[in-house]
Tab-separated table of C-alpha atoms in Angstrom:
chain	number	residue	atom	x	y	z
A	1	MET	CA	2.314	-41.830	-25.906
A	2	GLY	CA	0.233	-39.404	-23.870
A	3	ALA	CA	2.863	-39.440	-21.135
A	4	VAL	CA	5.575	-38.610	-23.660
A	5	LEU	CA	3.553	-35.692	-25.041
A	6	GLY	CA	2.933	-34.473	-21.490
A	7	LEU	CA	6.649	-34.537	-20.736
A	8	CYS	CA	7.366	-32.640	-23.944
A	9	SER	CA	4.772	-30.042	-23.017
A	10	LEU	CA	6.263	-29.722	-19.539
A	11	SER	CA	9.777	-29.395	-20.919
A	12	SER	CA	8.646	-26.466	-23.067
A	13	TRP	CA	7.496	-24.652	-19.913
A	14	ILE	CA	10.696	-25.212	-17.936
A	15	PRO	CA	12.622	-22.392	-19.677
A	16	CYS	CA	9.694	-20.061	-18.985
A	17	LEU	CA	9.529	-20.988	-15.306
A	18	CYS	CA	13.265	-20.438	-14.955
A	19	GLY	CA	13.645	-17.610	-17.474
A	20	SER	CA	12.707	-13.956	-17.575
A	21	ALA	CA	9.422	-12.098	-17.602
A	22	PRO	CA	8.847	-12.348	-21.398
A	23	CYS	CA	8.267	-16.109	-21.100
A	24	LEU	CA	5.253	-15.500	-18.869
A	25	LEU	CA	3.469	-13.513	-21.577
A	26	CYS	CA	1.007	-15.551	-23.598
A	27	GLY	CA	0.190	-14.903	-27.241
A	28	CYS	CA	-2.865	-12.858	-26.333
A	29	CYS	CA	-0.995	-10.471	-24.028
A	30	PRO	CA	0.127	-7.058	-25.286
A	31	SER	CA	3.790	-6.179	-25.505
A	32	GLY	CA	5.370	-4.223	-22.710
A	33	ASN	CA	8.586	-3.350	-20.957
A	34	ASN	CA	10.417	-5.914	-18.883
A	35	SER	CA	10.525	-3.517	-15.921
A	36	THR	CA	6.748	-3.116	-15.809
A	37	ILE	CA	5.955	-6.803	-16.286
A	38	THR	CA	8.395	-7.838	-13.561
A	39	ARG	CA	6.829	-5.451	-11.042
A	40	LEU	CA	3.351	-6.703	-11.900
A	41	ILE	CA	4.424	-10.308	-11.310
A	42	TYR	CA	5.859	-9.433	-7.895
A	43	ALA	CA	2.629	-7.562	-7.121
A	44	PHE	CA	0.754	-10.748	-8.050
A	45	PHE	CA	2.961	-12.696	-5.596
A	46	LEU	CA	2.011	-10.248	-2.862
A	47	LEU	CA	-1.700	-10.311	-3.686
A	48	LEU	CA	-1.649	-14.112	-3.704
A	49	GLY	CA	-0.174	-14.040	-0.212
A	50	VAL	CA	-2.816	-11.553	0.906
A	51	SER	CA	-5.521	-13.907	-0.377
A	52	VAL	CA	-4.051	-16.755	1.666
A	53	ALA	CA	-3.960	-14.511	4.759
A	54	CYS	CA	-7.638	-13.664	4.249
A	55	VAL	CA	-8.478	-17.351	4.022
A	56	MET	CA	-6.846	-17.868	7.428
A	57	LEU	CA	-9.518	-15.627	8.980
A	58	MET	CA	-12.494	-17.362	7.407
A	59	PRO	CA	-14.977	-19.108	9.747
A	60	GLY	CA	-14.091	-22.749	10.274
A	61	MET	CA	-10.369	-22.341	9.585
A	62	GLU	CA	-9.535	-22.277	13.285
A	63	GLU	CA	-10.264	-26.011	13.581
A	64	GLN	CA	-7.819	-26.779	10.789
A	65	LEU	CA	-5.148	-24.439	12.135
A	66	LYS	CA	-5.296	-26.004	15.595
A	67	LYS	CA	-4.167	-29.288	14.030
A	68	ILE	CA	-0.718	-27.790	13.319
A	69	PRO	CA	1.673	-29.257	15.932
A	70	GLY	CA	2.497	-26.737	18.652
A	71	PHE	CA	0.454	-23.955	17.085
A	72	CYS	CA	-2.009	-23.701	19.958
A	73	ASP	CA	-0.227	-25.479	22.803
A	74	GLY	CA	-0.757	-23.742	26.134
A	75	GLN	CA	-3.197	-21.159	24.769
A	76	VAL	CA	-6.244	-20.516	26.938
A	77	ASN	CA	-8.398	-18.962	24.196
A	78	CYS	CA	-6.937	-20.438	21.032
A	79	ASP	CA	-10.134	-20.010	18.997
A	80	VAL	CA	-9.750	-16.238	19.327
A	81	LEU	CA	-6.022	-16.046	18.616
A	82	VAL	CA	-5.427	-18.758	16.045
A	83	GLY	CA	-6.641	-16.805	13.000
A	84	TYR	CA	-4.579	-13.736	13.847
A	85	LYS	CA	-1.526	-15.888	14.605
A	86	ALA	CA	-1.895	-17.525	11.183
A	87	VAL	CA	-2.054	-14.107	9.493
A	88	TYR	CA	1.114	-13.091	11.348
A	89	ARG	CA	2.943	-16.138	10.011
A	90	VAL	CA	1.722	-15.829	6.425
A	91	CYS	CA	2.772	-12.183	6.369
A	92	PHE	CA	6.072	-13.096	8.048
A	93	GLY	CA	6.818	-15.413	5.129
A	94	LEU	CA	5.940	-12.704	2.576
A	95	ALA	CA	7.933	-10.049	4.418
A	96	MET	CA	11.051	-12.218	4.728
A	97	PHE	CA	10.862	-13.150	1.038
A	98	PHE	CA	10.784	-9.515	-0.082
A	99	LEU	CA	13.365	-8.428	2.510
A	100	LEU	CA	15.730	-11.125	1.227
A	101	PHE	CA	15.424	-9.803	-2.330
A	102	SER	CA	15.726	-6.212	-1.140
A	103	LEU	CA	19.118	-7.012	0.369
A	104	LEU	CA	20.151	-9.105	-2.623
A	105	MET	CA	19.361	-6.357	-5.148
A	106	ILE	CA	21.256	-3.502	-3.495
A	107	LYS	CA	23.076	-1.350	-6.091
A	108	VAL	CA	21.905	-3.201	-9.189
A	109	LYS	CA	22.503	-0.619	-11.917
A	110	SER	CA	21.387	-2.360	-15.132
A	111	SER	CA	19.945	-5.586	-16.492
A	112	SER	CA	23.471	-6.723	-17.396
A	113	ASP	CA	24.145	-7.312	-13.692
A	114	PRO	CA	23.876	-11.082	-12.989
A	115	ARG	CA	21.560	-10.335	-10.072
A	116	ALA	CA	19.123	-8.636	-12.456
A	117	SER	CA	18.444	-11.975	-14.143
A	118	VAL	CA	17.439	-13.341	-10.728
A	119	HIS	CA	15.144	-10.355	-10.193
A	120	ASN	CA	13.530	-10.674	-13.636
A	121	GLY	CA	13.370	-14.471	-13.899
A	122	PHE	CA	13.458	-17.853	-12.114
A	123	TRP	CA	9.817	-17.363	-11.136
A	124	PHE	CA	9.122	-20.997	-10.338
A	125	PHE	CA	12.001	-21.219	-7.870
A	126	LYS	CA	11.086	-17.881	-6.295
A	127	PHE	CA	7.507	-19.036	-5.849
A	128	ILE	CA	8.699	-22.253	-4.170
A	129	THR	CA	11.016	-20.194	-1.943
A	130	ALA	CA	8.166	-17.908	-0.829
A	131	VAL	CA	5.940	-20.918	-0.096
A	132	ALA	CA	8.715	-22.669	1.848
A	133	ILE	CA	9.401	-19.618	4.038
A	134	THR	CA	5.685	-19.170	4.722
A	135	VAL	CA	5.113	-22.824	5.615
A	136	GLY	CA	8.198	-22.822	7.827
A	137	ALA	CA	6.871	-19.762	9.680
A	138	PHE	CA	3.973	-21.867	11.029
A	139	PHE	CA	6.474	-23.980	12.955
A	140	ILE	CA	8.176	-21.074	14.713
A	141	PRO	CA	7.797	-21.578	18.490
A	142	GLU	CA	5.310	-19.108	19.940
A	143	GLY	CA	7.284	-17.623	22.823
A	144	PRO	CA	7.527	-13.847	22.272
A	145	PHE	CA	7.144	-14.181	18.477
A	146	THR	CA	3.642	-12.700	18.182
A	147	THR	CA	4.385	-9.763	20.475
A	148	VAL	CA	7.715	-8.908	18.836
A	149	TRP	CA	6.336	-9.330	15.311
A	150	PHE	CA	3.433	-7.032	16.209
A	151	LEU	CA	5.912	-4.267	17.082
A	152	VAL	CA	7.828	-4.859	13.833
A	153	GLY	CA	4.558	-4.873	11.905
A	154	MET	CA	3.373	-1.633	13.461
A	155	SER	CA	6.644	0.122	12.560
A	156	GLY	CA	6.633	-1.206	8.999
A	157	ALA	CA	2.973	-0.364	8.478
A	158	PHE	CA	3.668	3.188	9.660
A	159	CYS	CA	6.365	3.541	6.989
A	160	PHE	CA	4.073	2.077	4.316
A	161	ILE	CA	1.374	4.626	5.179
A	162	LEU	CA	3.918	7.342	4.424
A	163	ILE	CA	4.776	5.658	1.109
A	164	GLN	CA	1.056	5.600	0.334
A	165	LEU	CA	0.958	9.323	0.924
A	166	VAL	CA	3.977	9.956	-1.335
A	167	LEU	CA	2.342	7.951	-4.129
A	168	LEU	CA	-0.925	9.774	-3.485
A	169	ILE	CA	0.823	13.143	-3.879
A	170	ASP	CA	2.355	11.870	-7.120
A	171	PHE	CA	-1.040	10.673	-8.355
A	172	ALA	CA	-2.670	14.003	-7.474
A	173	HIS	CA	0.019	15.966	-9.345
A	174	SER	CA	-0.280	13.677	-12.385
A	175	TRP	CA	-4.078	13.946	-12.333
A	176	ASN	CA	-3.957	17.739	-12.118
A	177	GLU	CA	-1.342	18.064	-14.892
A	178	SER	CA	-3.262	15.750	-17.212
A	179	TRP	CA	-6.530	17.654	-16.894
A	180	VAL	CA	-4.838	21.070	-17.116
A	181	GLU	CA	-3.100	20.007	-20.337
A	182	LYS	CA	-6.401	18.851	-21.812
A	183	MET	CA	-7.999	22.106	-20.713
A	184	GLU	CA	-5.294	24.059	-22.562
A	185	GLU	CA	-5.547	21.926	-25.694
A	186	GLY	CA	-9.247	22.582	-26.222
A	187	ASN	CA	-12.747	22.468	-24.748
A	188	SER	CA	-11.402	24.358	-21.759
A	189	ARG	CA	-14.798	24.972	-20.156
A	190	CYS	CA	-15.581	21.250	-19.984
A	191	TRP	CA	-12.253	20.285	-18.419
A	192	TYR	CA	-12.324	23.260	-16.054
A	193	ALA	CA	-15.757	22.141	-14.868
A	194	ALA	CA	-14.449	18.574	-14.386
A	195	LEU	CA	-11.444	19.867	-12.411
A	196	LEU	CA	-13.660	22.051	-10.254
A	197	SER	CA	-16.187	19.249	-9.698
A	198	ALA	CA	-13.533	16.737	-8.610
A	199	THR	CA	-12.034	19.244	-6.194
A	200	ALA	CA	-15.435	20.198	-4.752
A	201	LEU	CA	-16.414	16.523	-4.372
A	202	ASN	CA	-13.253	15.743	-2.414
A	203	TYR	CA	-13.778	18.664	-0.065
A	204	LEU	CA	-17.458	17.778	0.323
A	205	LEU	CA	-16.559	14.203	1.291
A	206	SER	CA	-14.039	15.540	3.791
A	207	LEU	CA	-16.607	17.921	5.303
A	208	VAL	CA	-19.186	15.131	5.613
A	209	ALA	CA	-16.532	12.938	7.244
A	210	VAL	CA	-15.718	15.629	9.825
A	211	VAL	CA	-19.399	16.062	10.704
A	212	LEU	CA	-19.904	12.302	11.080
A	213	PHE	CA	-16.755	12.030	13.194
A	214	TYR	CA	-18.066	14.637	15.626
A	215	ILE	CA	-21.468	12.924	15.771
A	216	TYR	CA	-20.414	9.314	16.258
A	217	TYR	CA	-16.887	9.437	17.699
A	218	THR	CA	-17.288	12.188	20.303
A	219	HIS	CA	-19.552	12.917	23.263
A	220	PRO	CA	-20.214	16.254	24.982
A	221	ASP	CA	-18.701	15.022	28.225
A	222	GLY	CA	-15.940	12.781	26.927
A	223	CYS	CA	-13.772	11.533	24.037
A	224	SER	CA	-11.477	14.553	24.349
A	225	GLU	CA	-8.723	12.803	22.361
A	226	ASN	CA	-11.023	12.273	19.389
A	227	LYS	CA	-12.153	15.895	19.529
A	228	ALA	CA	-8.525	16.993	19.447
A	229	PHE	CA	-7.641	14.634	16.564
A	230	ILE	CA	-10.557	15.788	14.412
A	231	SER	CA	-10.084	19.490	15.116
A	232	VAL	CA	-6.303	19.529	14.674
A	233	ASN	CA	-6.377	17.564	11.418
A	234	MET	CA	-9.200	19.672	10.043
A	235	MET	CA	-7.236	22.875	10.739
A	236	LEU	CA	-4.055	21.409	9.266
A	237	CYS	CA	-5.888	20.446	6.052
A	238	ILE	CA	-7.417	23.920	5.778
A	239	GLY	CA	-3.984	25.485	6.285
A	240	ALA	CA	-2.384	23.270	3.629
A	241	SER	CA	-5.188	24.047	1.170
A	242	VAL	CA	-4.810	27.802	1.664
A	243	MET	CA	-1.047	27.537	1.354
A	244	SER	CA	-1.308	25.684	-1.983
A	245	ILE	CA	-2.929	28.684	-3.684
A	246	LEU	CA	-0.794	31.476	-2.204
A	247	PRO	CA	0.830	33.658	-4.906
A	248	LYS	CA	4.372	32.871	-3.721
A	249	ILE	CA	3.692	29.133	-3.873
A	250	GLN	CA	2.072	29.445	-7.302
A	251	GLU	CA	5.133	31.263	-8.662
A	252	SER	CA	7.533	28.535	-7.624
A	253	GLN	CA	5.108	25.604	-7.965
A	254	PRO	CA	2.716	26.203	-10.875
A	255	ARG	CA	1.444	22.613	-10.605
A	256	SER	CA	0.197	23.113	-7.051
A	257	GLY	CA	-3.518	23.657	-6.583
A	258	LEU	CA	-6.657	22.767	-4.716
A	259	LEU	CA	-7.127	19.413	-6.478
A	260	GLN	CA	-3.982	18.017	-4.889
A	261	SER	CA	-4.889	19.536	-1.528
A	262	SER	CA	-8.384	18.043	-1.699
A	263	VAL	CA	-7.003	14.562	-2.391
A	264	ILE	CA	-4.596	14.859	0.545
A	265	THR	CA	-7.447	16.131	2.741
A	266	VAL	CA	-9.580	13.066	1.984
A	267	TYR	CA	-6.657	10.776	2.819
A	268	ILE	CA	-5.944	12.604	6.088
A	269	MET	CA	-9.598	12.231	7.056
A	270	TYR	CA	-9.313	8.502	6.371
A	271	LEU	CA	-6.242	8.247	8.630
A	272	THR	CA	-8.092	10.177	11.346
A	273	TRP	CA	-10.991	7.732	11.130
A	274	ALA	CA	-8.631	4.740	11.090
A	275	ALA	CA	-6.936	6.030	14.246
A	276	MET	CA	-10.224	6.503	16.076
A	277	THR	CA	-11.389	2.978	15.193
A	278	ASN	CA	-8.479	1.647	17.267
A	279	GLU	CA	-9.283	3.605	20.412
A	280	PRO	CA	-9.671	1.214	23.377
A	281	ASP	CA	-12.653	3.091	24.849
A	282	ARG	CA	-15.614	1.543	23.028
A	283	GLN	CA	-17.857	4.456	23.995
A	284	CYS	CA	-15.721	6.663	21.737
A	285	ASN	CA	-15.243	3.951	19.130
A	286	PRO	CA	-18.618	2.515	18.044
A	287	SER	CA	-18.691	-0.311	15.550
A	288	LEU	CA	-20.235	0.186	12.131
A	289	LEU	CA	-23.224	-1.971	13.162
A	290	ASN	CA	-23.900	0.341	16.076
A	291	ILE	CA	-23.625	3.417	13.856
A	292	ILE	CA	-26.170	2.135	11.329
A	293	GLY	CA	-28.578	1.120	14.087
A	294	TYR	CA	-27.913	-2.529	14.899
A	295	ASN	CA	-26.881	-3.914	18.290
A	296	THR	CA	-27.548	-0.554	19.897
A	297	THR	CA	-28.779	-2.189	23.101
A	298	THR	CA	-25.617	-4.229	23.592
A	299	PRO	CA	-22.571	-2.077	23.008
A	300	PRO	CA	-19.347	-4.025	22.636
A	301	SER	CA	-17.295	-4.389	25.754
A	302	LYS	CA	-13.719	-3.313	26.072
A	303	GLY	CA	-11.370	-5.763	24.383
A	304	GLN	CA	-14.098	-7.387	22.280
A	305	LEU	CA	-12.844	-8.598	18.932
A	306	VAL	CA	-13.820	-6.998	15.648
A	307	HIS	CA	-13.482	-9.076	12.502
A	308	TRP	CA	-11.018	-8.074	9.800
A	309	TRP	CA	-13.811	-7.285	7.335
A	310	ASP	CA	-15.063	-4.231	9.192
A	311	ALA	CA	-15.367	-0.934	7.284
A	312	GLN	CA	-11.923	0.385	8.196
A	313	GLY	CA	-10.273	-2.887	7.182
A	314	ILE	CA	-12.060	-2.954	3.819
A	315	VAL	CA	-11.029	0.618	2.990
A	316	GLY	CA	-7.483	-0.199	4.055
A	317	LEU	CA	-7.440	-3.220	1.743
A	318	ILE	CA	-8.706	-1.137	-1.189
A	319	LEU	CA	-6.047	1.529	-0.607
A	320	PHE	CA	-3.409	-1.190	-0.331
A	321	LEU	CA	-4.437	-2.745	-3.656
A	322	LEU	CA	-4.493	0.619	-5.430
A	323	CYS	CA	-1.117	1.580	-4.001
A	324	VAL	CA	0.595	-1.669	-5.019
A	325	LEU	CA	-0.917	-1.560	-8.505
A	326	TYR	CA	-0.015	2.103	-9.010
A	327	SER	CA	3.551	1.573	-7.800
A	328	SER	CA	3.891	-1.287	-10.318
A	329	ILE	CA	2.772	0.656	-13.409
A	330	ARG	CA	3.402	4.277	-12.441
A	331	THR	CA	5.110	6.653	-14.853
A	332	SER	CA	5.773	10.062	-13.388
A	333	ASN	CA	7.366	13.336	-14.376
A	334	ASN	CA	7.414	14.524	-10.778
A	335	SER	CA	11.129	14.657	-9.978
A	336	GLN	CA	10.585	15.118	-6.229
A	337	VAL	CA	8.469	11.969	-5.945
A	338	ASN	CA	10.839	10.065	-8.238
A	339	LYS	CA	13.709	10.859	-5.883
A	340	LEU	CA	11.702	9.729	-2.864
A	341	THR	CA	10.803	6.430	-4.537
A	342	LEU	CA	14.250	5.996	-6.162
A	343	THR	CA	12.721	5.911	-9.641
A	344	SER	CA	14.270	7.329	-12.782
A	345	ASP	CA	12.493	9.912	-14.873
A	346	GLU	CA	12.282	7.556	-17.849
A	347	THR	CA	8.865	6.187	-18.754
A	348	THR	CA	8.375	2.489	-18.127
A	349	LEU	CA	5.770	1.974	-20.813
A	350	ILE	CA	6.752	0.952	-24.319
A	351	GLU	CA	5.930	3.500	-26.985
A	352	ASP	CA	4.201	2.650	-30.228
A	353	GLY	CA	6.691	2.317	-33.028
A	354	LEU	CA	9.643	1.602	-30.738
A	355	PRO	CA	12.155	-0.444	-32.739
A	356	ARG	CA	12.579	-3.956	-31.494
A	357	SER	CA	15.881	-5.308	-30.302
A	358	GLU	CA	18.247	-7.127	-32.623
A	359	GLY	CA	17.075	-10.524	-33.701
A	360	SER	CA	13.423	-9.873	-32.880
A	361	GLN	CA	12.535	-9.642	-36.567
A	362	ASP	CA	13.003	-13.369	-36.954
A	363	ASP	CA	10.242	-14.306	-34.593
A	364	GLY	CA	6.665	-13.059	-35.004
A	365	ASP	CA	5.912	-13.980	-31.407
A	366	ASP	CA	8.059	-11.035	-30.288
A	367	LEU	CA	5.037	-8.857	-30.891
A	368	HIS	CA	3.787	-10.270	-27.587
A	369	ARG	CA	7.067	-10.315	-25.679
A	370	ALA	CA	8.546	-7.961	-23.137
A	371	VAL	CA	11.379	-5.657	-24.152
A	372	ASP	CA	14.478	-5.263	-21.996
A	373	ASN	CA	14.475	-1.509	-21.454
A	374	GLU	CA	17.086	-1.551	-18.700
A	375	LYS	CA	20.296	-2.451	-20.539
A	376	ASP	CA	21.662	1.063	-20.072
A	377	GLY	CA	20.258	1.512	-16.576
A	378	VAL	CA	17.389	0.376	-14.373
A	379	THR	CA	14.217	2.481	-14.463
A	380	TYR	CA	13.544	1.911	-10.749
A	381	SER	CA	15.463	0.737	-7.726
A	382	TYR	CA	15.089	-3.032	-7.459
A	383	SER	CA	16.092	-2.953	-3.795
A	384	PHE	CA	13.661	-0.174	-2.847
A	385	PHE	CA	10.800	-1.830	-4.744
A	386	HIS	CA	11.272	-5.056	-2.769
A	387	PHE	CA	11.611	-3.071	0.449
A	388	MET	CA	8.305	-1.359	-0.325
A	389	LEU	CA	6.675	-4.775	-0.781
A	390	PHE	CA	8.251	-5.833	2.528
A	391	LEU	CA	6.546	-2.866	4.207
A	392	ALA	CA	3.329	-3.630	2.312
A	393	SER	CA	3.354	-7.152	3.778
A	394	LEU	CA	3.542	-5.675	7.271
A	395	TYR	CA	0.818	-3.139	6.486
A	396	ILE	CA	-1.577	-5.821	5.273
A	397	MET	CA	-0.821	-7.888	8.378
A	398	MET	CA	-1.801	-4.986	10.613
A	399	THR	CA	-4.873	-4.176	8.500
A	400	LEU	CA	-6.225	-7.738	8.565
A	401	THR	CA	-5.760	-7.906	12.335
A	402	ASN	CA	-7.265	-4.416	12.926
A	403	TRP	CA	-3.938	-3.227	14.384
A	404	TYR	CA	-4.898	-5.188	17.503
A	405	SER	CA	-2.025	-6.155	19.786
A	406	PRO	CA	-1.637	-9.574	21.455
A	407	ASP	CA	-2.476	-9.635	25.164
A	408	PRO	CA	-0.851	-12.714	26.771
A	409	ALA	CA	-2.670	-12.123	30.064
A	410	SER	CA	-6.178	-12.407	28.603
A	411	ALA	CA	-5.245	-14.488	25.520
A	412	GLN	CA	-6.946	-11.952	23.266
A	413	MET	CA	-6.064	-9.459	20.574
A	414	THR	CA	-6.991	-6.044	21.944
A	415	SER	CA	-6.957	-2.474	20.711
A	416	LYS	CA	-4.426	-0.222	22.460
A	417	TRP	CA	-3.298	3.392	22.289
A	418	PRO	CA	0.032	2.815	20.454
A	419	SER	CA	-1.916	1.827	17.317
A	420	VAL	CA	-3.936	5.038	17.606
A	421	TRP	CA	-0.855	7.223	17.917
A	422	VAL	CA	0.939	5.501	15.028
A	423	LYS	CA	-1.932	6.316	12.682
A	424	ILE	CA	-2.580	9.841	13.890
A	425	SER	CA	1.129	10.724	13.843
A	426	SER	CA	1.383	9.402	10.291
A	427	SER	CA	-1.387	11.812	9.302
A	428	TRP	CA	0.594	14.714	10.775
A	429	ILE	CA	3.792	13.620	9.048
A	430	GLY	CA	1.783	13.296	5.826
A	431	ILE	CA	0.639	16.901	6.064
A	432	ILE	CA	4.229	17.981	6.740
A	433	LEU	CA	5.448	16.069	3.657
A	434	TYR	CA	2.810	17.676	1.447
A	435	VAL	CA	3.544	21.164	2.768
A	436	TRP	CA	7.251	20.530	2.180
A	437	THR	CA	6.584	19.805	-1.506
A	438	LEU	CA	4.987	23.266	-1.651
A	439	VAL	CA	7.623	25.287	0.192
A	440	ALA	CA	10.785	23.391	-0.812
A	441	PRO	CA	11.452	25.571	-3.916
A	442	LEU	CA	11.200	28.678	-1.725
A	443	VAL	CA	13.530	27.327	0.953
A	444	LEU	CA	16.113	25.587	-1.251
A	445	THR	CA	16.605	28.352	-3.804
A	446	ASN	CA	19.891	26.887	-5.084
A	447	ARG	CA	18.214	23.664	-6.242
A	448	GLU	CA	16.148	23.057	-9.330
A	449	PHE	CA	12.578	21.721	-8.872
A	450	ASP	CA	10.773	20.604	-12.024
């Protein structure tokens, strides 16, 4: 009897595992739009994969990983490489899963497209597919795989950093608009003080960061690259901040201001720090333990490994989580950012009092079901969203492995200059993108910028 009841219970879940996002909402969950819920579920898939990748780097896992046939054959220093190689393969599985769906969802215009039902449902089969690709990646022959995948990962992570910056610009504009609206509605002095305090705090953090960079990442007789990186980025951030409050810019871009510039400045300082933490010369790249006073008598030698949970890796993980979450629930009125992220201007959150679809009155459970808000057109590009998660998989791979590149000669993962230049160049491109959002209305006078 118990077995029969168990089968009945399982059969009731089968439609949910094969159906659309509404089936995954339990009775205690609030109602929402299908588009938002679907993106959150895919974000959960990605975060689950990230958790597995982190497990691969935990102490003691190397003994288990070496049991995989062919995974460590011919490796001189397998204990050093095996964790990073496992991360590469887990992230390969995630990246291929999202790339497959990115190609499959090209030019999906509405939820009436048969491919939209695949995007918004069949979760059980998609989960099994992702697991199968990831497990299969562990049996890929080594050969040049790690070296080639490192180059792919570095390129994809570079693109994801730029997407992070675009979303950060969007967040800064939304933050500024929200507080300015509240300031105009009432209690203006309080909101003005909050706006001023947030801006001052961001600039103060940036100033402290610059001072610490000069103290710990430069020397009077060396580290000329770091000195150049810090100085150039500091001047670029000052120039962008001054430009944001010029009268001409304010006329064409009333939403521009120092709050947005301060947020961008903090992010550029983070990228500068991240670049310097990958410099091969350990005299110009002290570890966090050395900075706070530990291990000062035994500085790390060139090529020594740094675990994924160092300060730069933790900050990178936090930014990654915030970016993925924000991209899954974002609602923006910024038309420039919407065009860059291939998102429509329509809100993706259900409004109170929105009439339910036909037939929903017959079932009280519909109060806790998702609403298909994409019958007339998708609210975001399915293909671009999956491509962004593909890039996010590569970014997290590089973050967990400290952007270290495989060195077949020494059987180690070492820090090299290409990783430094990828990060520092992304900071320069980020400044250019932000400045372009300020000057675009002045340059392209025949186009409308909201």
